[in-house]
Each structure stands twice: as C-alpha cells, then as structure tokens.
Short mmCIF file of C-alpha atoms in Angstrom, two decimals:
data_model
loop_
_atom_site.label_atom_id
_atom_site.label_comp_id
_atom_site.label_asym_id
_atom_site.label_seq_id
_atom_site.Cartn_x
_atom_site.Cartn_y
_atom_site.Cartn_z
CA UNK A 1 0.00 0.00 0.00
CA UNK A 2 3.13 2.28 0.97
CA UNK A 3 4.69 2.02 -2.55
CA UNK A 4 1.10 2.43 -4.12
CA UNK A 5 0.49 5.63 -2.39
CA UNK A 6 3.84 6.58 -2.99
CA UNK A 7 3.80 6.06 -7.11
CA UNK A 8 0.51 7.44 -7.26
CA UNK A 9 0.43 10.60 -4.70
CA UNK A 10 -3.36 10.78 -4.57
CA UNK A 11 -4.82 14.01 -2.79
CA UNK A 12 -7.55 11.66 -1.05
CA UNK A 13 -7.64 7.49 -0.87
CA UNK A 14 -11.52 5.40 0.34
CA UNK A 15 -10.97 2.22 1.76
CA UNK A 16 -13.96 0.16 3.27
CA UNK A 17 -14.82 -0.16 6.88
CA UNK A 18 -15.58 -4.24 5.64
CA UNK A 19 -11.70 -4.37 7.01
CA UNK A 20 -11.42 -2.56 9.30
CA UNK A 21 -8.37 -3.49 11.22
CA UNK A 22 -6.46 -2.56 7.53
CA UNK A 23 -7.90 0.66 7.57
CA UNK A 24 -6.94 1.91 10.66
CA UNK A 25 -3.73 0.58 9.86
CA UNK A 26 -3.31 2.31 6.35
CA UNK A 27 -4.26 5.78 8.54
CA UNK A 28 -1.29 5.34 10.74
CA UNK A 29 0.71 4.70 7.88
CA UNK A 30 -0.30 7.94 6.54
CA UNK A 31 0.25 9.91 9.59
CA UNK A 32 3.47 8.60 10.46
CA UNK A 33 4.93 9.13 7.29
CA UNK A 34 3.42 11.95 6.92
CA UNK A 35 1.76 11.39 3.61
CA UNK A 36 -0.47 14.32 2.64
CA UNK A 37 -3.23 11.90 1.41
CA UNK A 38 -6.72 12.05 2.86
CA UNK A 39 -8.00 8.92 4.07
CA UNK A 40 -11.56 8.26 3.44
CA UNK A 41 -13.65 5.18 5.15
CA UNK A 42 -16.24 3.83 3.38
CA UNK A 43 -19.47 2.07 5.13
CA UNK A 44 -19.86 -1.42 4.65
CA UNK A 45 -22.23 -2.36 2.36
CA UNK A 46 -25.12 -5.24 2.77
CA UNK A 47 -27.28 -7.50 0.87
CA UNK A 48 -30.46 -7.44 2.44
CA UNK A 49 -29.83 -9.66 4.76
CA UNK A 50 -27.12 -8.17 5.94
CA UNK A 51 -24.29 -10.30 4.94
CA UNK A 52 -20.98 -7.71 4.26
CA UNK A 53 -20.60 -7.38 0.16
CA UNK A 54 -17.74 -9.25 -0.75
CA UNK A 55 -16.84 -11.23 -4.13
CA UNK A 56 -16.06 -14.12 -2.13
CA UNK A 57 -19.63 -14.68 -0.97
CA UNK A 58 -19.99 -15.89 -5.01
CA UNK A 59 -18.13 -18.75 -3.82
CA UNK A 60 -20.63 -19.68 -1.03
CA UNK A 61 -23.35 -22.41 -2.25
CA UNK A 62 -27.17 -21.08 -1.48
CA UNK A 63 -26.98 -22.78 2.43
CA UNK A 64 -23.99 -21.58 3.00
CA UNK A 65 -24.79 -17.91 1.99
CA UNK A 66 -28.26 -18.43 4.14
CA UNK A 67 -25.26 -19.08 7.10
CA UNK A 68 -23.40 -16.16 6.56
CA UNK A 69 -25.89 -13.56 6.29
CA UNK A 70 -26.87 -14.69 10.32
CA UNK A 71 -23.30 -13.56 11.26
CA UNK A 72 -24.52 -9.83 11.11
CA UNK A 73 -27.62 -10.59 12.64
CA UNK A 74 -26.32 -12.13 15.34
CA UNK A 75 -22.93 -9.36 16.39
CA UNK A 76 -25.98 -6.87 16.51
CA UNK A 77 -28.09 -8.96 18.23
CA UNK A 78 -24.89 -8.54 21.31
CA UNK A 79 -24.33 -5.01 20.95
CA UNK A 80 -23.14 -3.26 23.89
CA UNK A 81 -22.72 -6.49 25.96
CA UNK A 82 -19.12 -6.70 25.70
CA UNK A 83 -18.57 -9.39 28.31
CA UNK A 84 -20.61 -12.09 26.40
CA UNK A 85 -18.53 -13.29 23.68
CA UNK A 86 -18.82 -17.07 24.83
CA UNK A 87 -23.03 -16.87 24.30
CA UNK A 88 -22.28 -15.40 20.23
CA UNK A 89 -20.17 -18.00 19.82
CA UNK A 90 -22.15 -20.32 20.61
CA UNK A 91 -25.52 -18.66 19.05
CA UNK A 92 -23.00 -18.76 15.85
CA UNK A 93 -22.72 -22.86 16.31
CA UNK A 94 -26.82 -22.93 16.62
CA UNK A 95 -26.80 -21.04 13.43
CA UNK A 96 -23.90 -23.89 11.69
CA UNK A 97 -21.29 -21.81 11.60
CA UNK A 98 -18.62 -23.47 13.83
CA UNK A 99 -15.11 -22.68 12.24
CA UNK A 100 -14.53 -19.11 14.04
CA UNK A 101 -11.05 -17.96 13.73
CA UNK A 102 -11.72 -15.20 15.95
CA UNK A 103 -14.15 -13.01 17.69
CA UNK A 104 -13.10 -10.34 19.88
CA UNK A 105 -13.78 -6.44 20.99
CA UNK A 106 -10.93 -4.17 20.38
CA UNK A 107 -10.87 -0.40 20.63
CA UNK A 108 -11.65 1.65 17.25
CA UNK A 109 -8.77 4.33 17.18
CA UNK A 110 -6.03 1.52 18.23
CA UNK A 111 -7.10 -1.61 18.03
CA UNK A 112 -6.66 -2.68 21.32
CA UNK A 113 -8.37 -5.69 22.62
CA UNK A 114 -11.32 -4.80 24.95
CA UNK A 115 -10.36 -5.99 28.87
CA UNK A 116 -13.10 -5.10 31.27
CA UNK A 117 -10.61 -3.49 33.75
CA UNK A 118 -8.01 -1.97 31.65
CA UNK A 119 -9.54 0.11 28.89
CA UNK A 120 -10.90 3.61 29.23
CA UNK A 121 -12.49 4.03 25.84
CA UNK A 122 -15.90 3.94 25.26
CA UNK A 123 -15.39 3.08 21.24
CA UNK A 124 -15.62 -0.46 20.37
CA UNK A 125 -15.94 -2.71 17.60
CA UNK A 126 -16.70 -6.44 17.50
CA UNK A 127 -14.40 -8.52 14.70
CA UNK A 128 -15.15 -11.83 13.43
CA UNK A 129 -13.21 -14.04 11.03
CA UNK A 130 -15.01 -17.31 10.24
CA UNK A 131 -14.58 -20.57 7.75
CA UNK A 132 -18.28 -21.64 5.95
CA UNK A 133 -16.83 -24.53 3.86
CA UNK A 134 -13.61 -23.21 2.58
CA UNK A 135 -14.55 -19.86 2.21
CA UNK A 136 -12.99 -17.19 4.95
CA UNK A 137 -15.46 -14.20 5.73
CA UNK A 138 -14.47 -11.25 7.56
CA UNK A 139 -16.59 -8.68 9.38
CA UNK A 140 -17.29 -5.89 12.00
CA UNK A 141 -19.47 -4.09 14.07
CA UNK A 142 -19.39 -0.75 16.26
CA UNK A 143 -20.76 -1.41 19.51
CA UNK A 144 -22.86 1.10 20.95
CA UNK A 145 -21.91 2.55 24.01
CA UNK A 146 -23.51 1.47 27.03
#
C-alpha cells in the first residue's frame, strides 16, 4: 500500500470499513509518514440480509450464503454487551457456523483488545473471522456505548 500511495500521490484514498483493522492501519501509515493523502472510510455495504458485500460470498453455495448472512444478525443482536462473547459463539454454532477464527472487541482508534478493567475508551468494535466450507469471511461491528 506504501509504494502504491507513494507512485501514485493521490490528494484523497476510500478504503472500506468491511476491514477494518487494515484501515486503521493504512491511517497510521499515513500519519506517520506523513503522507499528505486524505483517508476516506467507506461504510460497509449489505445485501439485504445483511451479509458484508464481498466477491467471495460468489463462492458460497445457497446454504452456505443463508449461514453467513446470520453472522450480522447475530454481532448486533450482542451489541453493547461486551462481556458475552462465549453466548455469540455459541448462538454462531446454533446457526452452523462453527469454524470461528476469531471473535473479539478491540478499541476503534487503536485496536486494542477490549479488557473489562483496563480500557478507558468507550469506542468499540466487535471482529469476526469465520470458515463456511472453505470460504474465509471477515466482518465488523461498532458497539454502541452502554
């Protein structure tokens, strides 16, 4: 991404909030090399059932696409309750998805991992990585603050 920004020198660069760990990553790189480039996130965009827009869900056979789109449905359905990771994981095997890579709460501006006793933010975001078949989906939430 360095040399890419570098060769082109664009005034302003949009990367999705889909990854979001790589976007808060590409806006450090920016600010600590000082690169006088913009960085502009982009929403992440849904089907209407909520499963995150990706070219790889073309690889995902009809059930397995009826399994993914439940992973949204089911980080909002925990929003706020930061201390119950262990009940979406296993609403997540009820639902046939049981290849989680990981799911865990980190802060939004560092990335961070959420502790109950350390942190002092009040911005959170859940991440999930998962396996349906062969096919690795990533996603994210904000939590709402509670």
């Amino acid at each position: 991404v360095m040399k890419l920004l570098s060769l082109i020198q664009p005034k302003c660069a949009f990367f999705g909030e889909k990854d979001y760990q790589q976007l808060i990553i590409i806006k450090k790189l920016v600010r600590d090399f000082n690169l006088n480039i913009r960085i502009h996130p982009v929403k992440t965009v849904r089907d209407k059932n909520g499963l995150a827009l990706s070219s790889r869900n073309n690889l995902l056979n009809k059930d397995q696409k009826t399994k993914a789109s439940k992973i949204n449905t089911i980080l909002k359905n925990f929003n706020g309750k930061k201390n119950q990771l262990h009940l979406i994981k296993k609403n997540l095997n009820l639902n046939g998805i049981y290849k989680i890579e990981y799911l865990e709460i980190r802060d939004e501006k560092c990335l961070e991992i959420y502790s109950s006793k350390g942190n002092k933010s009040k911005n959170y975001r859940i991440f999930i990585a998962v396996k349906i078949g062969k096919i690795r989906l990533i996603d994210n939430v904000r939590l709402l603050s509670k």
